[in-house]
XYZ file of C-alpha atoms in Angstrom:
760
model
C -69.414 -63.452 -48.102
C -72.773 -65.180 -48.387
C -73.418 -68.890 -47.718
C -72.270 -69.749 -51.244
C -68.990 -67.883 -50.902
C -69.860 -64.877 -53.085
C -68.639 -61.469 -51.911
C -68.088 -57.950 -53.189
C -64.912 -55.871 -53.152
C -65.284 -52.184 -52.395
C -63.432 -51.065 -55.518
C -64.181 -49.909 -59.053
C -60.541 -49.693 -60.142
C -58.595 -51.974 -62.476
C -55.551 -53.710 -61.035
C -53.909 -56.839 -59.725
C -55.341 -58.353 -56.502
C -54.912 -61.261 -54.080
C -57.500 -62.538 -51.563
C -56.657 -63.705 -48.027
C -58.950 -66.261 -46.317
C -58.615 -66.666 -42.531
C -60.562 -68.367 -39.763
C -59.856 -68.791 -36.044
C -57.867 -71.986 -35.417
C -56.889 -72.469 -39.083
C -53.899 -71.467 -41.179
C -54.340 -68.412 -43.440
C -54.674 -69.137 -47.219
C -53.881 -66.701 -50.057
C -55.229 -66.854 -53.596
C -52.999 -66.477 -56.602
C -52.736 -63.035 -58.133
C -55.458 -62.064 -60.590
C -56.352 -59.006 -62.644
C -59.563 -56.993 -62.790
C -60.292 -54.559 -65.604
C -63.011 -51.973 -66.074
C -64.632 -54.245 -68.639
C -64.472 -57.348 -66.404
C -64.792 -56.886 -62.622
C -65.994 -60.444 -61.974
C -63.596 -63.260 -61.093
C -64.136 -66.806 -59.827
C -61.569 -67.705 -57.148
C -62.435 -71.397 -57.055
C -62.278 -73.575 -53.929
C -59.908 -73.410 -50.957
C -59.135 -75.936 -48.212
C -58.250 -74.587 -44.768
C -56.002 -76.691 -42.548
C -56.004 -76.553 -38.745
C -53.227 -74.556 -37.150
C -50.757 -76.709 -35.213
C -49.912 -73.812 -32.895
C -51.145 -74.448 -29.363
C -52.013 -71.713 -26.901
C -51.319 -72.095 -23.178
C -53.424 -69.098 -22.268
C -55.522 -66.471 -24.001
C -55.847 -63.063 -22.361
C -58.609 -60.692 -23.431
C -58.024 -57.134 -22.249
C -60.721 -54.453 -22.224
C -59.811 -50.803 -21.772
C -62.357 -48.892 -19.713
C -62.999 -45.242 -20.467
C -61.616 -42.756 -17.945
C -65.048 -41.518 -16.786
C -68.074 -43.842 -16.732
C -71.586 -42.544 -16.113
C -73.743 -44.606 -13.722
C -77.194 -43.813 -12.263
C -75.709 -42.702 -8.920
C -72.988 -40.526 -10.489
C -69.625 -41.311 -12.082
C -66.849 -43.883 -11.857
C -63.287 -42.696 -12.511
C -61.086 -45.496 -13.843
C -57.925 -43.793 -12.628
C -55.624 -46.645 -13.636
C -56.129 -45.380 -17.199
C -54.422 -42.132 -16.215
C -50.723 -42.173 -17.054
C -49.866 -40.328 -13.822
C -51.665 -42.655 -11.407
C -48.747 -45.034 -10.855
C -46.411 -43.419 -8.373
C -48.957 -40.772 -7.357
C -50.568 -40.449 -3.956
C -54.309 -40.818 -3.434
C -54.550 -37.089 -2.685
C -52.792 -36.147 -5.934
C -55.214 -38.334 -7.877
C -58.207 -36.766 -6.122
C -56.955 -33.258 -6.870
C -56.797 -34.191 -10.570
C -60.238 -35.847 -10.578
C -63.040 -34.058 -12.457
C -65.306 -32.054 -10.182
C -63.204 -32.507 -7.011
C -61.425 -29.491 -5.521
C -59.341 -29.445 -2.336
C -59.937 -26.222 -0.385
C -56.662 -25.913 1.529
C -57.953 -22.949 3.546
C -60.370 -25.214 5.367
C -58.934 -28.658 4.444
C -62.231 -29.617 2.807
C -62.840 -31.625 -0.368
C -65.685 -30.237 -2.477
C -67.631 -32.162 -5.133
C -68.994 -30.148 -8.079
C -68.488 -26.974 -6.042
C -70.641 -28.239 -3.164
C -69.329 -28.941 0.330
C -70.451 -31.779 2.578
C -69.170 -34.735 0.548
C -68.718 -38.021 2.415
C -65.244 -39.506 1.872
C -65.005 -43.310 2.044
C -62.206 -45.786 1.402
C -63.578 -49.043 -0.038
C -66.934 -48.221 1.509
C -65.430 -47.442 4.914
C -64.153 -44.047 5.977
C -61.398 -43.325 8.441
C -62.559 -41.435 11.503
C -60.220 -38.469 11.797
C -60.165 -34.731 11.315
C -60.158 -33.377 7.781
C -56.524 -32.281 8.104
C -55.542 -35.776 9.231
C -57.550 -37.325 6.398
C -55.673 -35.120 3.936
C -52.362 -36.239 5.469
C -53.350 -39.897 5.234
C -54.429 -39.576 1.600
C -51.127 -37.889 0.807
C -49.275 -40.928 2.190
C -51.448 -43.546 0.429
C -50.225 -44.960 -2.875
C -52.682 -44.521 -5.735
C -51.348 -47.753 -7.245
C -53.635 -49.562 -4.795
C -56.795 -47.736 -5.946
C -58.934 -49.574 -8.502
C -61.298 -46.685 -9.186
C -63.017 -43.705 -7.566
C -66.791 -43.456 -7.305
C -68.302 -39.959 -7.340
C -71.848 -40.697 -6.180
C -73.718 -37.402 -6.375
C -77.096 -39.199 -6.191
C -76.674 -42.304 -4.005
C -79.719 -44.544 -3.596
C -81.412 -45.371 -0.294
C -79.179 -48.416 0.241
C -76.256 -46.066 0.924
C -75.848 -44.212 4.194
C -77.725 -40.938 4.052
C -74.842 -38.786 5.303
C -73.082 -36.386 2.938
C -75.322 -33.771 1.330
C -73.008 -33.264 -1.675
C -72.717 -37.019 -2.217
C -70.043 -39.669 -1.726
C -66.384 -39.857 -2.785
C -65.481 -43.543 -2.515
C -61.916 -44.732 -3.149
C -62.139 -48.434 -3.957
C -58.883 -50.218 -3.216
C -57.545 -53.213 -5.108
C -57.370 -56.640 -3.508
C -55.528 -59.614 -4.954
C -57.925 -62.558 -5.402
C -55.600 -64.778 -7.406
C -53.365 -67.625 -6.381
C -50.067 -65.768 -6.614
C -48.205 -62.999 -4.845
C -48.000 -59.424 -6.006
C -47.113 -56.050 -4.585
C -45.124 -52.869 -5.039
C -42.722 -50.552 -3.258
C -42.503 -46.810 -3.760
C -40.213 -44.048 -2.541
C -40.477 -40.344 -3.194
C -38.670 -37.086 -2.548
C -40.201 -33.669 -2.887
C -39.520 -30.028 -2.353
C -41.594 -26.922 -1.993
C -40.810 -24.474 0.756
C -39.115 -27.421 2.480
C -38.537 -31.119 1.937
C -41.093 -33.911 1.640
C -40.539 -37.657 1.782
C -42.853 -40.604 1.176
C -42.350 -44.335 1.462
C -44.928 -47.050 0.854
C -45.154 -50.775 0.271
C -47.991 -53.227 -0.278
C -48.168 -56.988 -0.559
C -50.974 -59.452 -1.235
C -50.812 -63.212 -1.468
C -52.922 -66.338 -1.253
C -52.311 -69.280 1.047
C -54.768 -72.022 0.195
C -58.224 -70.622 0.829
C -56.818 -67.551 2.593
C -56.071 -64.224 0.935
C -53.799 -61.908 2.879
C -52.940 -58.308 2.131
C -50.864 -55.689 3.933
C -49.681 -52.160 3.261
C -47.574 -49.522 4.972
C -47.095 -45.855 4.124
C -44.990 -43.123 5.704
C -45.317 -39.442 4.921
C -43.150 -36.563 6.094
C -44.261 -33.135 4.935
C -42.837 -29.793 5.990
C -45.120 -27.062 4.767
C -45.882 -23.396 5.230
C -48.828 -21.043 4.770
C -49.487 -17.407 5.488
C -52.296 -14.917 5.461
C -52.620 -11.156 5.586
C -55.685 -9.279 6.867
C -56.412 -5.562 6.630
C -59.608 -4.074 8.012
C -61.534 -2.410 10.803
C -63.405 -3.570 13.917
C -65.062 -2.266 17.079
C -62.757 -3.685 19.776
C -64.711 -4.447 23.015
C -61.946 -2.751 25.087
C -60.430 -0.062 22.861
C -63.319 1.068 20.655
C -63.395 1.405 16.886
C -60.174 1.142 14.923
C -58.160 -0.421 12.159
C -55.592 -3.209 11.953
C -53.004 -4.713 9.651
C -52.423 -8.333 10.689
C -50.120 -11.024 9.282
C -49.851 -14.678 10.214
C -47.205 -17.228 9.215
C -47.618 -20.935 10.048
C -44.977 -23.624 9.653
C -45.898 -27.282 10.030
C -43.836 -30.436 10.369
C -46.146 -33.400 9.798
C -45.297 -37.078 10.166
C -47.794 -39.878 9.679
C -47.789 -43.661 9.410
C -50.523 -45.786 7.907
C -50.626 -49.552 8.485
C -53.279 -51.836 6.962
C -53.637 -55.596 7.438
C -56.419 -57.810 6.104
C -57.385 -61.426 5.519
C -60.180 -63.239 3.695
C -61.046 -66.936 3.740
C -63.327 -68.983 1.504
C -65.218 -71.350 3.789
C -66.842 -72.913 0.722
C -68.252 -71.810 -2.616
C -70.887 -69.717 -0.835
C -69.359 -68.234 2.315
C -66.493 -65.723 2.656
C -65.133 -64.524 6.006
C -62.799 -61.579 6.326
C -61.404 -58.890 8.539
C -58.991 -55.972 8.581
C -57.272 -53.552 10.926
C -55.847 -50.112 10.294
C -53.587 -48.071 12.561
C -52.792 -44.450 11.736
C -50.613 -42.528 14.212
C -49.496 -39.008 13.328
C -47.749 -36.006 14.852
C -48.180 -32.401 13.744
C -45.737 -29.862 15.139
C -47.055 -26.418 14.313
C -45.646 -22.981 14.952
C -47.584 -19.799 14.187
C -46.255 -16.248 14.295
C -48.906 -13.505 14.375
C -47.852 -9.879 13.945
C -50.237 -6.945 13.813
C -50.394 -3.157 14.005
C -53.494 -1.581 15.604
C -55.013 1.895 15.787
C -57.985 2.303 18.159
C -59.949 5.302 19.443
C -59.488 4.523 23.165
C -55.888 3.287 23.177
C -52.552 4.395 21.864
C -51.347 2.761 18.681
C -49.620 -0.541 19.401
C -47.982 -3.569 17.861
C -48.916 -7.141 18.785
C -46.516 -10.083 18.378
C -47.929 -13.514 19.273
C -46.229 -16.899 18.974
C -48.388 -20.048 19.157
C -46.784 -23.490 19.336
C -48.844 -26.675 19.128
C -47.807 -30.319 19.278
C -50.768 -32.358 18.058
C -50.705 -36.138 18.494
C -53.343 -38.381 16.934
C -53.939 -42.121 17.165
C -56.583 -43.682 14.974
C -57.407 -47.405 15.088
C -60.023 -49.274 13.023
C -60.998 -52.956 13.088
C -63.501 -54.671 10.797
C -64.929 -58.192 10.462
C -67.438 -59.442 7.896
C -69.159 -62.532 6.513
C -70.675 -62.757 3.043
C -72.815 -65.464 1.498
C -73.803 -65.701 -2.160
C -76.589 -67.859 -3.529
C -78.507 -68.194 -6.762
C -80.207 -64.882 -7.373
C -78.963 -63.053 -4.288
C -76.562 -62.482 -1.406
C -76.425 -61.580 2.266
C -73.692 -60.001 4.380
C -72.901 -59.169 8.011
C -70.266 -56.741 9.257
C -68.950 -55.431 12.577
C -66.685 -52.404 12.953
C -64.887 -50.784 15.851
C -62.995 -47.501 15.945
C -60.933 -45.674 18.537
C -59.763 -42.106 17.928
C -57.587 -40.118 20.301
C -56.363 -36.548 19.803
C -54.236 -34.428 22.154
C -53.698 -30.758 21.256
C -51.610 -28.775 23.783
C -50.642 -25.205 22.905
C -48.294 -22.612 24.373
C -48.857 -18.938 23.572
C -46.497 -16.043 24.276
C -47.505 -12.467 23.489
C -45.765 -9.114 23.383
C -47.539 -5.731 23.156
C -45.339 -2.807 22.123
C -45.737 0.870 21.295
C -44.590 2.151 17.931
C -41.097 2.740 19.358
C -40.808 -0.912 20.440
C -41.358 -0.340 24.164
C -43.469 -2.863 26.142
C -47.054 -1.898 26.980
C -49.147 -3.108 29.891
C -52.883 -2.742 29.266
C -53.708 -4.006 32.774
C -56.314 -6.217 31.109
C -56.424 -10.010 31.653
C -57.510 -10.544 28.030
C -54.145 -9.121 26.953
C -52.002 -11.472 29.015
C -48.443 -12.056 27.845
C -48.611 -15.822 28.455
C -51.394 -18.286 27.721
C -51.665 -22.021 27.320
C -54.353 -24.296 25.973
C -55.233 -27.949 26.283
C -57.645 -30.098 24.293
C -58.175 -33.850 24.642
C -60.690 -35.806 22.533
C -61.413 -39.552 22.769
C -63.947 -41.314 20.547
C -65.099 -44.944 20.559
C -67.440 -46.174 17.846
C -69.093 -49.550 17.191
C -71.164 -50.418 14.102
C -73.178 -53.518 13.156
C -74.754 -53.977 9.724
C -76.824 -56.559 7.820
C -77.696 -56.538 4.092
C -79.763 -58.914 1.952
C -80.433 -58.825 -1.813
C -82.633 -61.044 -3.995
C -83.582 -61.213 -7.674
C -87.217 -62.286 -8.009
C -87.170 -62.650 -11.795
C -85.626 -60.997 -14.840
C -87.672 -57.863 -14.210
C -87.772 -57.436 -10.419
C -85.129 -57.406 -7.675
C -84.880 -55.893 -4.194
C -82.466 -55.192 -1.311
C -83.063 -54.686 2.410
C -80.708 -53.865 5.238
C -80.334 -52.677 8.827
C -77.590 -50.838 10.650
C -76.853 -49.638 14.167
C -73.957 -47.468 15.291
C -73.110 -46.264 18.788
C -70.409 -43.766 19.720
C -69.084 -42.309 22.967
C -67.034 -39.106 22.927
C -65.123 -37.415 25.739
C -63.824 -33.884 25.235
C -61.893 -31.702 27.668
C -60.610 -28.269 26.679
C -59.511 -25.048 28.337
C -57.421 -21.906 27.857
C -55.451 -20.440 30.754
C -53.619 -17.133 31.244
C -50.680 -16.352 33.487
C -51.445 -13.790 36.220
C -48.966 -13.090 39.038
C -47.201 -16.383 38.297
C -50.492 -18.312 38.592
C -52.348 -20.022 35.738
C -55.970 -18.808 35.716
C -58.561 -20.686 33.652
C -60.877 -18.689 31.417
C -64.213 -20.105 32.561
C -65.900 -19.487 29.209
C -63.187 -21.504 27.477
C -63.368 -24.497 29.834
C -65.253 -27.521 28.547
C -65.706 -31.030 29.902
C -68.243 -32.941 27.867
C -69.362 -36.535 27.506
C -71.376 -37.145 24.344
C -73.010 -40.393 23.285
C -74.791 -40.898 19.978
C -76.845 -43.722 18.552
C -77.939 -44.077 14.904
C -80.428 -46.768 13.881
C -81.083 -47.181 10.165
C -83.022 -49.474 7.858
C -83.659 -49.425 4.125
C -85.441 -51.180 1.287
C -84.816 -50.671 -2.437
C -86.345 -52.276 -5.504
C -85.536 -52.262 -9.223
C -88.132 -53.011 -11.898
C -87.435 -53.298 -15.627
C -90.523 -51.857 -17.311
C -89.417 -52.811 -20.830
C -86.251 -53.265 -22.868
C -85.631 -49.494 -22.822
C -86.887 -48.368 -19.401
C -86.031 -49.231 -15.797
C -87.178 -47.827 -12.456
C -85.436 -48.052 -9.085
C -86.980 -46.729 -5.887
C -85.905 -46.910 -2.272
C -86.693 -45.672 1.209
C -84.288 -45.353 4.128
C -85.113 -44.429 7.714
C -82.500 -43.110 10.142
C -82.985 -42.166 13.784
C -80.193 -40.168 15.420
C -80.160 -39.533 19.183
C -77.577 -37.417 20.995
C -77.009 -37.471 24.764
C -74.855 -34.801 26.435
C -73.883 -34.430 30.058
C -75.989 -31.253 29.751
C -79.675 -32.288 29.309
C -80.468 -28.965 27.623
C -78.346 -30.022 24.661
C -79.789 -33.526 24.255
C -81.608 -34.164 20.998
C -83.311 -36.737 18.802
C -83.693 -36.701 15.043
C -85.652 -39.152 12.876
C -86.190 -38.836 9.125
C -87.136 -40.765 6.006
C -84.761 -40.566 3.036
C -86.385 -41.555 -0.288
C -84.654 -42.082 -3.642
C -85.971 -42.607 -7.191
C -84.041 -43.505 -10.404
C -85.849 -43.564 -13.756
C -83.770 -44.427 -16.841
C -84.864 -44.469 -20.484
C -82.621 -45.537 -23.373
C -83.230 -43.336 -26.414
C -80.849 -45.081 -28.796
C -77.823 -47.330 -28.769
C -75.618 -44.425 -27.644
C -77.927 -42.101 -25.726
C -80.185 -42.241 -22.680
C -82.116 -40.042 -20.254
C -82.111 -40.285 -16.453
C -84.382 -38.672 -13.876
C -83.039 -38.920 -10.320
C -84.210 -37.718 -6.890
C -82.837 -38.386 -3.422
C -82.705 -36.898 0.064
C -79.550 -36.829 2.203
C -78.322 -35.517 5.551
C -75.092 -33.875 6.679
C -74.683 -34.348 10.419
C -72.401 -32.115 12.469
C -69.027 -33.749 13.012
C -67.907 -34.475 16.559
C -65.316 -31.696 16.322
C -68.031 -29.304 15.127
C -70.112 -30.142 18.191
C -67.321 -30.312 20.784
C -66.774 -27.166 22.835
C -63.009 -27.112 22.386
C -61.269 -23.732 22.482
C -58.127 -22.876 20.505
C -56.465 -19.509 21.155
C -56.224 -17.171 18.153
C -55.596 -13.721 19.700
C -56.702 -11.835 22.849
C -60.188 -11.173 21.468
C -60.662 -14.226 19.226
C -60.846 -18.027 19.707
C -61.721 -21.067 17.582
C -64.445 -23.262 19.056
C -67.192 -25.766 18.237
C -70.951 -25.287 18.393
C -73.023 -27.854 20.375
C -76.266 -26.326 19.025
C -75.626 -27.205 15.384
C -78.497 -28.846 13.513
C -78.072 -31.460 10.747
C -78.417 -30.374 7.117
C -81.166 -31.932 4.999
C -80.489 -31.875 1.251
C -82.955 -32.701 -1.549
C -81.258 -33.410 -4.893
C -82.941 -33.520 -8.307
C -81.084 -34.387 -11.530
C -82.149 -34.709 -15.166
C -79.307 -36.301 -17.099
C -78.696 -36.832 -20.812
C -75.893 -39.165 -21.857
C -74.632 -39.217 -25.444
C -71.918 -41.825 -25.843
C -69.344 -40.929 -23.194
C -70.586 -37.314 -22.908
C -73.075 -36.442 -20.185
C -75.041 -33.241 -19.548
C -77.021 -32.800 -16.306
C -79.519 -30.241 -15.062
C -79.360 -30.258 -11.245
C -81.388 -28.629 -8.458
C -80.479 -28.897 -4.756
C -82.293 -27.546 -1.715
C -80.411 -27.535 1.613
C -82.107 -26.902 4.958
C -79.774 -25.662 7.725
C -76.524 -26.032 5.712
C -73.442 -26.133 7.973
C -70.618 -23.674 7.252
C -67.426 -23.335 9.274
C -65.264 -20.401 10.374
C -68.147 -17.971 10.976
C -67.726 -15.074 13.422
C -70.110 -14.575 16.339
C -69.768 -12.646 19.603
C -69.143 -14.779 22.696
C -71.611 -14.695 25.583
C -69.421 -12.386 27.661
C -69.244 -9.856 24.804
C -65.460 -9.653 25.176
C -64.287 -11.802 22.264
C -65.182 -13.258 18.873
C -65.841 -16.979 18.524
C -64.849 -18.444 15.154
C -67.243 -21.349 14.926
C -69.424 -23.472 12.580
C -72.971 -22.202 12.115
C -76.187 -23.201 10.345
C -77.478 -21.096 7.468
C -81.255 -20.995 7.084
C -81.205 -22.523 3.579
C -79.156 -22.794 0.389
C -80.668 -23.497 -3.060
C -78.810 -24.175 -6.290
C -79.687 -24.549 -9.976
C -76.833 -25.551 -12.264
C -75.849 -27.377 -15.425
C -72.887 -29.750 -15.254
C -71.129 -31.715 -17.972
C -68.172 -34.019 -18.575
C -66.730 -34.348 -22.094
C -63.933 -36.840 -22.911
C -62.176 -36.188 -26.232
C -59.795 -38.545 -28.030
C -57.963 -36.292 -30.484
C -55.884 -39.202 -31.805
C -54.124 -42.314 -30.542
C -51.577 -40.322 -28.505
C -53.548 -37.264 -27.359
C -56.692 -37.244 -25.196
C -58.559 -34.631 -23.169
C -61.253 -34.600 -20.493
C -63.134 -31.327 -19.978
C -66.038 -30.455 -17.733
C -67.548 -28.214 -15.121
C -70.727 -26.650 -13.813
C -72.393 -23.247 -13.940
C -75.570 -22.014 -12.296
C -77.163 -19.848 -9.622
C -76.973 -20.310 -5.860
C -78.998 -18.560 -3.143
C -78.648 -18.740 0.644
C -80.044 -17.050 3.760
C -77.958 -16.083 6.818
C -79.603 -15.865 10.259
C -76.702 -16.137 12.758
C -75.594 -12.518 12.174
C -77.146 -9.403 13.698
C -79.064 -8.735 10.472
C -80.609 -11.494 8.370
C -79.537 -11.438 4.738
C -80.376 -13.308 1.506
C -77.708 -13.540 -1.191
C -77.853 -14.892 -4.756
C -74.814 -15.319 -7.019
C -73.479 -17.185 -10.061
C -71.498 -20.343 -9.241
C -68.836 -21.490 -11.733
C -66.492 -24.496 -11.592
C -64.321 -25.647 -14.521
C -61.810 -28.486 -14.740
C -59.784 -30.223 -17.395
C -56.932 -32.612 -18.057
C -54.927 -33.698 -21.088
C -52.642 -36.676 -21.648
C -49.886 -37.027 -24.252
C -48.242 -40.381 -25.010
C -44.724 -39.615 -26.222
C -42.016 -41.849 -27.678
C -39.632 -43.849 -25.446
C -42.402 -44.830 -23.009
C -42.794 -41.256 -21.782
C -46.174 -39.826 -20.785
C -47.095 -36.225 -20.097
C -50.208 -35.011 -18.276
C -51.590 -31.577 -17.406
C -54.617 -30.937 -15.204
C -56.182 -27.919 -13.594
C -59.313 -26.233 -12.314
C -60.892 -22.792 -11.947
C -63.472 -21.718 -9.372
C -65.369 -18.471 -9.823
C -66.455 -16.043 -7.112
C -68.502 -17.626 -4.339
C -69.498 -17.564 -0.702
C -68.739 -19.753 2.295
C -71.390 -18.575 4.713
C -70.846 -14.798 4.991
C -67.266 -15.106 3.722
C -66.924 -13.758 0.173
C -64.381 -15.819 -1.778
C -62.813 -14.527 -4.981
C -61.982 -16.625 -8.039
C -58.983 -18.949 -7.883
C -57.422 -21.850 -9.749
C -54.253 -23.761 -10.523
C -52.514 -25.884 -13.167
C -50.600 -29.078 -12.355
C -48.256 -31.097 -14.516
C -46.357 -34.355 -14.532
C -44.181 -36.575 -16.634
C -43.685 -40.325 -16.309
C -41.069 -42.658 -17.707
C -41.465 -46.435 -17.677
C -38.291 -48.257 -16.681
C -38.410 -51.822 -17.856
C -41.645 -53.719 -17.404
C -41.986 -53.149 -13.646
C -40.595 -49.740 -12.752
C -41.823 -46.182 -13.221
C -40.206 -42.839 -12.505
C -42.513 -39.857 -12.171
C -41.990 -36.149 -11.697
C -45.110 -34.221 -10.641
C -45.364 -30.474 -10.082
C -48.235 -28.764 -8.278
C -49.268 -25.209 -9.142
C -47.003 -24.651 -12.136
C -47.660 -20.898 -12.253
C -48.035 -20.327 -8.464
C -51.579 -18.994 -8.883
C -53.212 -20.755 -5.915
C -54.095 -17.737 -3.792
C -57.344 -17.140 -1.945
C -58.830 -13.723 -1.234
C -61.759 -13.584 1.191
C -63.763 -10.716 2.632
C -65.697 -10.647 5.891
C -68.166 -7.863 6.555
C -68.948 -7.096 2.937
C -72.216 -9.059 2.924
C -73.660 -8.095 6.325
C -72.661 -6.825 9.771
C -70.236 -9.234 11.474
C -69.312 -9.565 15.159
C -67.949 -6.264 16.537
C -68.568 -4.633 13.120
C -65.561 -6.444 11.686
C -64.842 -5.673 8.050
C -61.619 -6.996 6.572
C -59.999 -8.623 3.556
C -57.799 -11.700 3.981
C -55.252 -12.951 1.448
C -54.356 -16.588 2.114
C -51.391 -18.270 0.430
C -50.782 -22.017 0.710
C -47.296 -23.387 0.197
C -47.552 -23.659 -3.594
C -48.185 -19.904 -3.965
C -44.729 -19.304 -2.503
C -42.897 -22.207 -4.116
C -43.905 -24.799 -6.690
C -44.183 -28.231 -5.096
C -42.423 -30.984 -7.008
C -42.270 -34.668 -6.188
C -40.051 -37.325 -7.738
C -41.309 -40.879 -7.156
C -39.972 -44.284 -8.142
C -42.254 -47.327 -8.003
C -41.351 -50.960 -8.536
C -44.007 -53.662 -8.918
C -43.379 -57.363 -8.428
C -45.185 -60.707 -8.544
C -48.138 -61.956 -10.540
C -51.795 -62.635 -9.874
C -55.294 -62.063 -11.038
C -58.036 -59.992 -9.449
C -60.974 -62.341 -9.756
C -62.571 -61.570 -6.436
C -66.006 -62.403 -5.165
C -66.339 -59.637 -2.667
C -66.470 -55.880 -3.224
C -67.691 -53.862 -0.281
C -69.502 -50.796 -1.557
C -69.833 -47.264 -0.286
C -72.729 -48.083 2.028
C -70.727 -49.657 4.843
C -69.632 -47.034 7.336
C -70.776 -43.450 6.889
C -70.354 -42.637 10.583
C -66.609 -42.656 10.208
C -66.816 -39.547 8.017
C -68.464 -37.523 10.773
C -65.019 -36.454 11.933
C -63.429 -36.484 8.481
C -65.344 -33.392 7.327
C -64.100 -30.890 9.897
């Protein structure tokens, strides 16, 4: 209506009508019925008097529903609490369903948009542990405690420069209200064998103090196997062929304990601290069985049993102080970490002729008994300072400094039994002390050019020094890492972004450590102290239309690090399976994410990337350049059914690709789950991984270029789900009340060093 009360009805039809007049805080009024005819569509309603409503409201709650995937300048934010399968899921299950994230179970590596080298953080701080241990911890962490997941493919200079593919940051919830809340969860699962999870979390406020605690236990019995067929030039027996099978059974137990406290000193200052303790045990048994035909030896069968009992203790402590003031903030933080890993192994071998009779090659490499030992201790301390200030409505800036120091001790060896004496293989023995120091500083600034355009630019400097007990391996690395974000709004629902940044992927401590793990008489797993860091330049042109985004991306990687490459050891008697640097890797690709709301009960989220990738290999006997098409697709759909039942399906598909010189064939899987709400506080969820048991990997070595000892073979790897679907039934009960009106939210820039061991 206009100021005089005149209004139009959107109708041209005759009929009987009534008009309803309503206003917030007043009682609704209805007019008497009146008729309109084609010859007379005008009617004077007269005056109305509205009376105040006598209903009083104790509290008004306004709820806003965030979209599942939000586009931000640095990447994406996944509001996973909008997924019907989040409650009762583990953090790892949520990550596996997240768009653009794929868990490579061959190497226990999380990839982001098909690119390796992503930095994994938890509320801005990562847990210093091996990738396998990180996967175990995520599988025992309740996703109910995760507020959202940041996928920062183009972090600015204020973030730590580590992680060439970007940052995966799991931001945990913290209760900031005045009441108590929490949840308990218990789960049973089955694949090849049983799986059990138990978790609980509690947060409460006592005066000016906010206290939170969580505990999670995970027990997972799993299996995997691989089958290799190929040829090689054995250093002792000449050229020949082999058919080799390996079966590994694991019994993993892990605990995760988190405790934290925050205190408001006044309206400006907040003090806080937290500790995390993560002990775990992995009992692993591997049975290797192979048949061999060589030119200089009779045909034989090899049966090797490898038993390992890995024990890991990981402890983190953190303290911080934050101050807010008009137009800015400052923060201080201190972190300490201790990581301890013990990996003893016992190896028994039998060499038989085709009739099953024992063979004695009279060769120490083919000993019937071996044992290995590896001990790694890491201590890390980090101090950080950040300051931000808004100058005016157009200009703001941030500055910060950071220093981290680590000391690593690593002892490893492999011994063989000769005449009832244990003899150490000198090339496998390692006793190293490594210290590293990283000094970093950054400055960023944001300037609003006009109502449609903004520009952010930053520069970060990091100096990395490494000190070995062998001076020949000492090194120093200093580099500037710039970043630029230019954003232009085209309309109310569309915008363009131009982004550039430079990042580094440093070798993890396990990549650098000269540990030796027995594989077979002529093959060992080991680190590479000569690894160089990877420098990655990322360029992105993004177009956002509503909730749909389309990006054109170019990345250039210098010295990219790839694991599980084969090189000949110095003695020429065995193959070392080790991480190596490629010369370069360059990628052009288009990526997109498309959310679709079909109707009120059916929604989809589809996306992926496709493009070209080229890399150059220099660690093999012959240099080679390879170019190929890279394809990654993902999708999920959610159905809201009657009786408070929700159904969700998610899956991914990766096309053919390369991991160093390893040719990897296409693979993918489909997951499903159903959830039933029980009352207002309970949920029961059934989740099934790999519904059609399609998760199989086929790799080829030797097809791209000459490998160590002219090896050329095809490997079929099957994780547990390829043998048996993995189902998990989880019940979760939430209790208490409370708001989440916090003042503090530590971002992904806090502790990148802790991921140096999480990317093994």
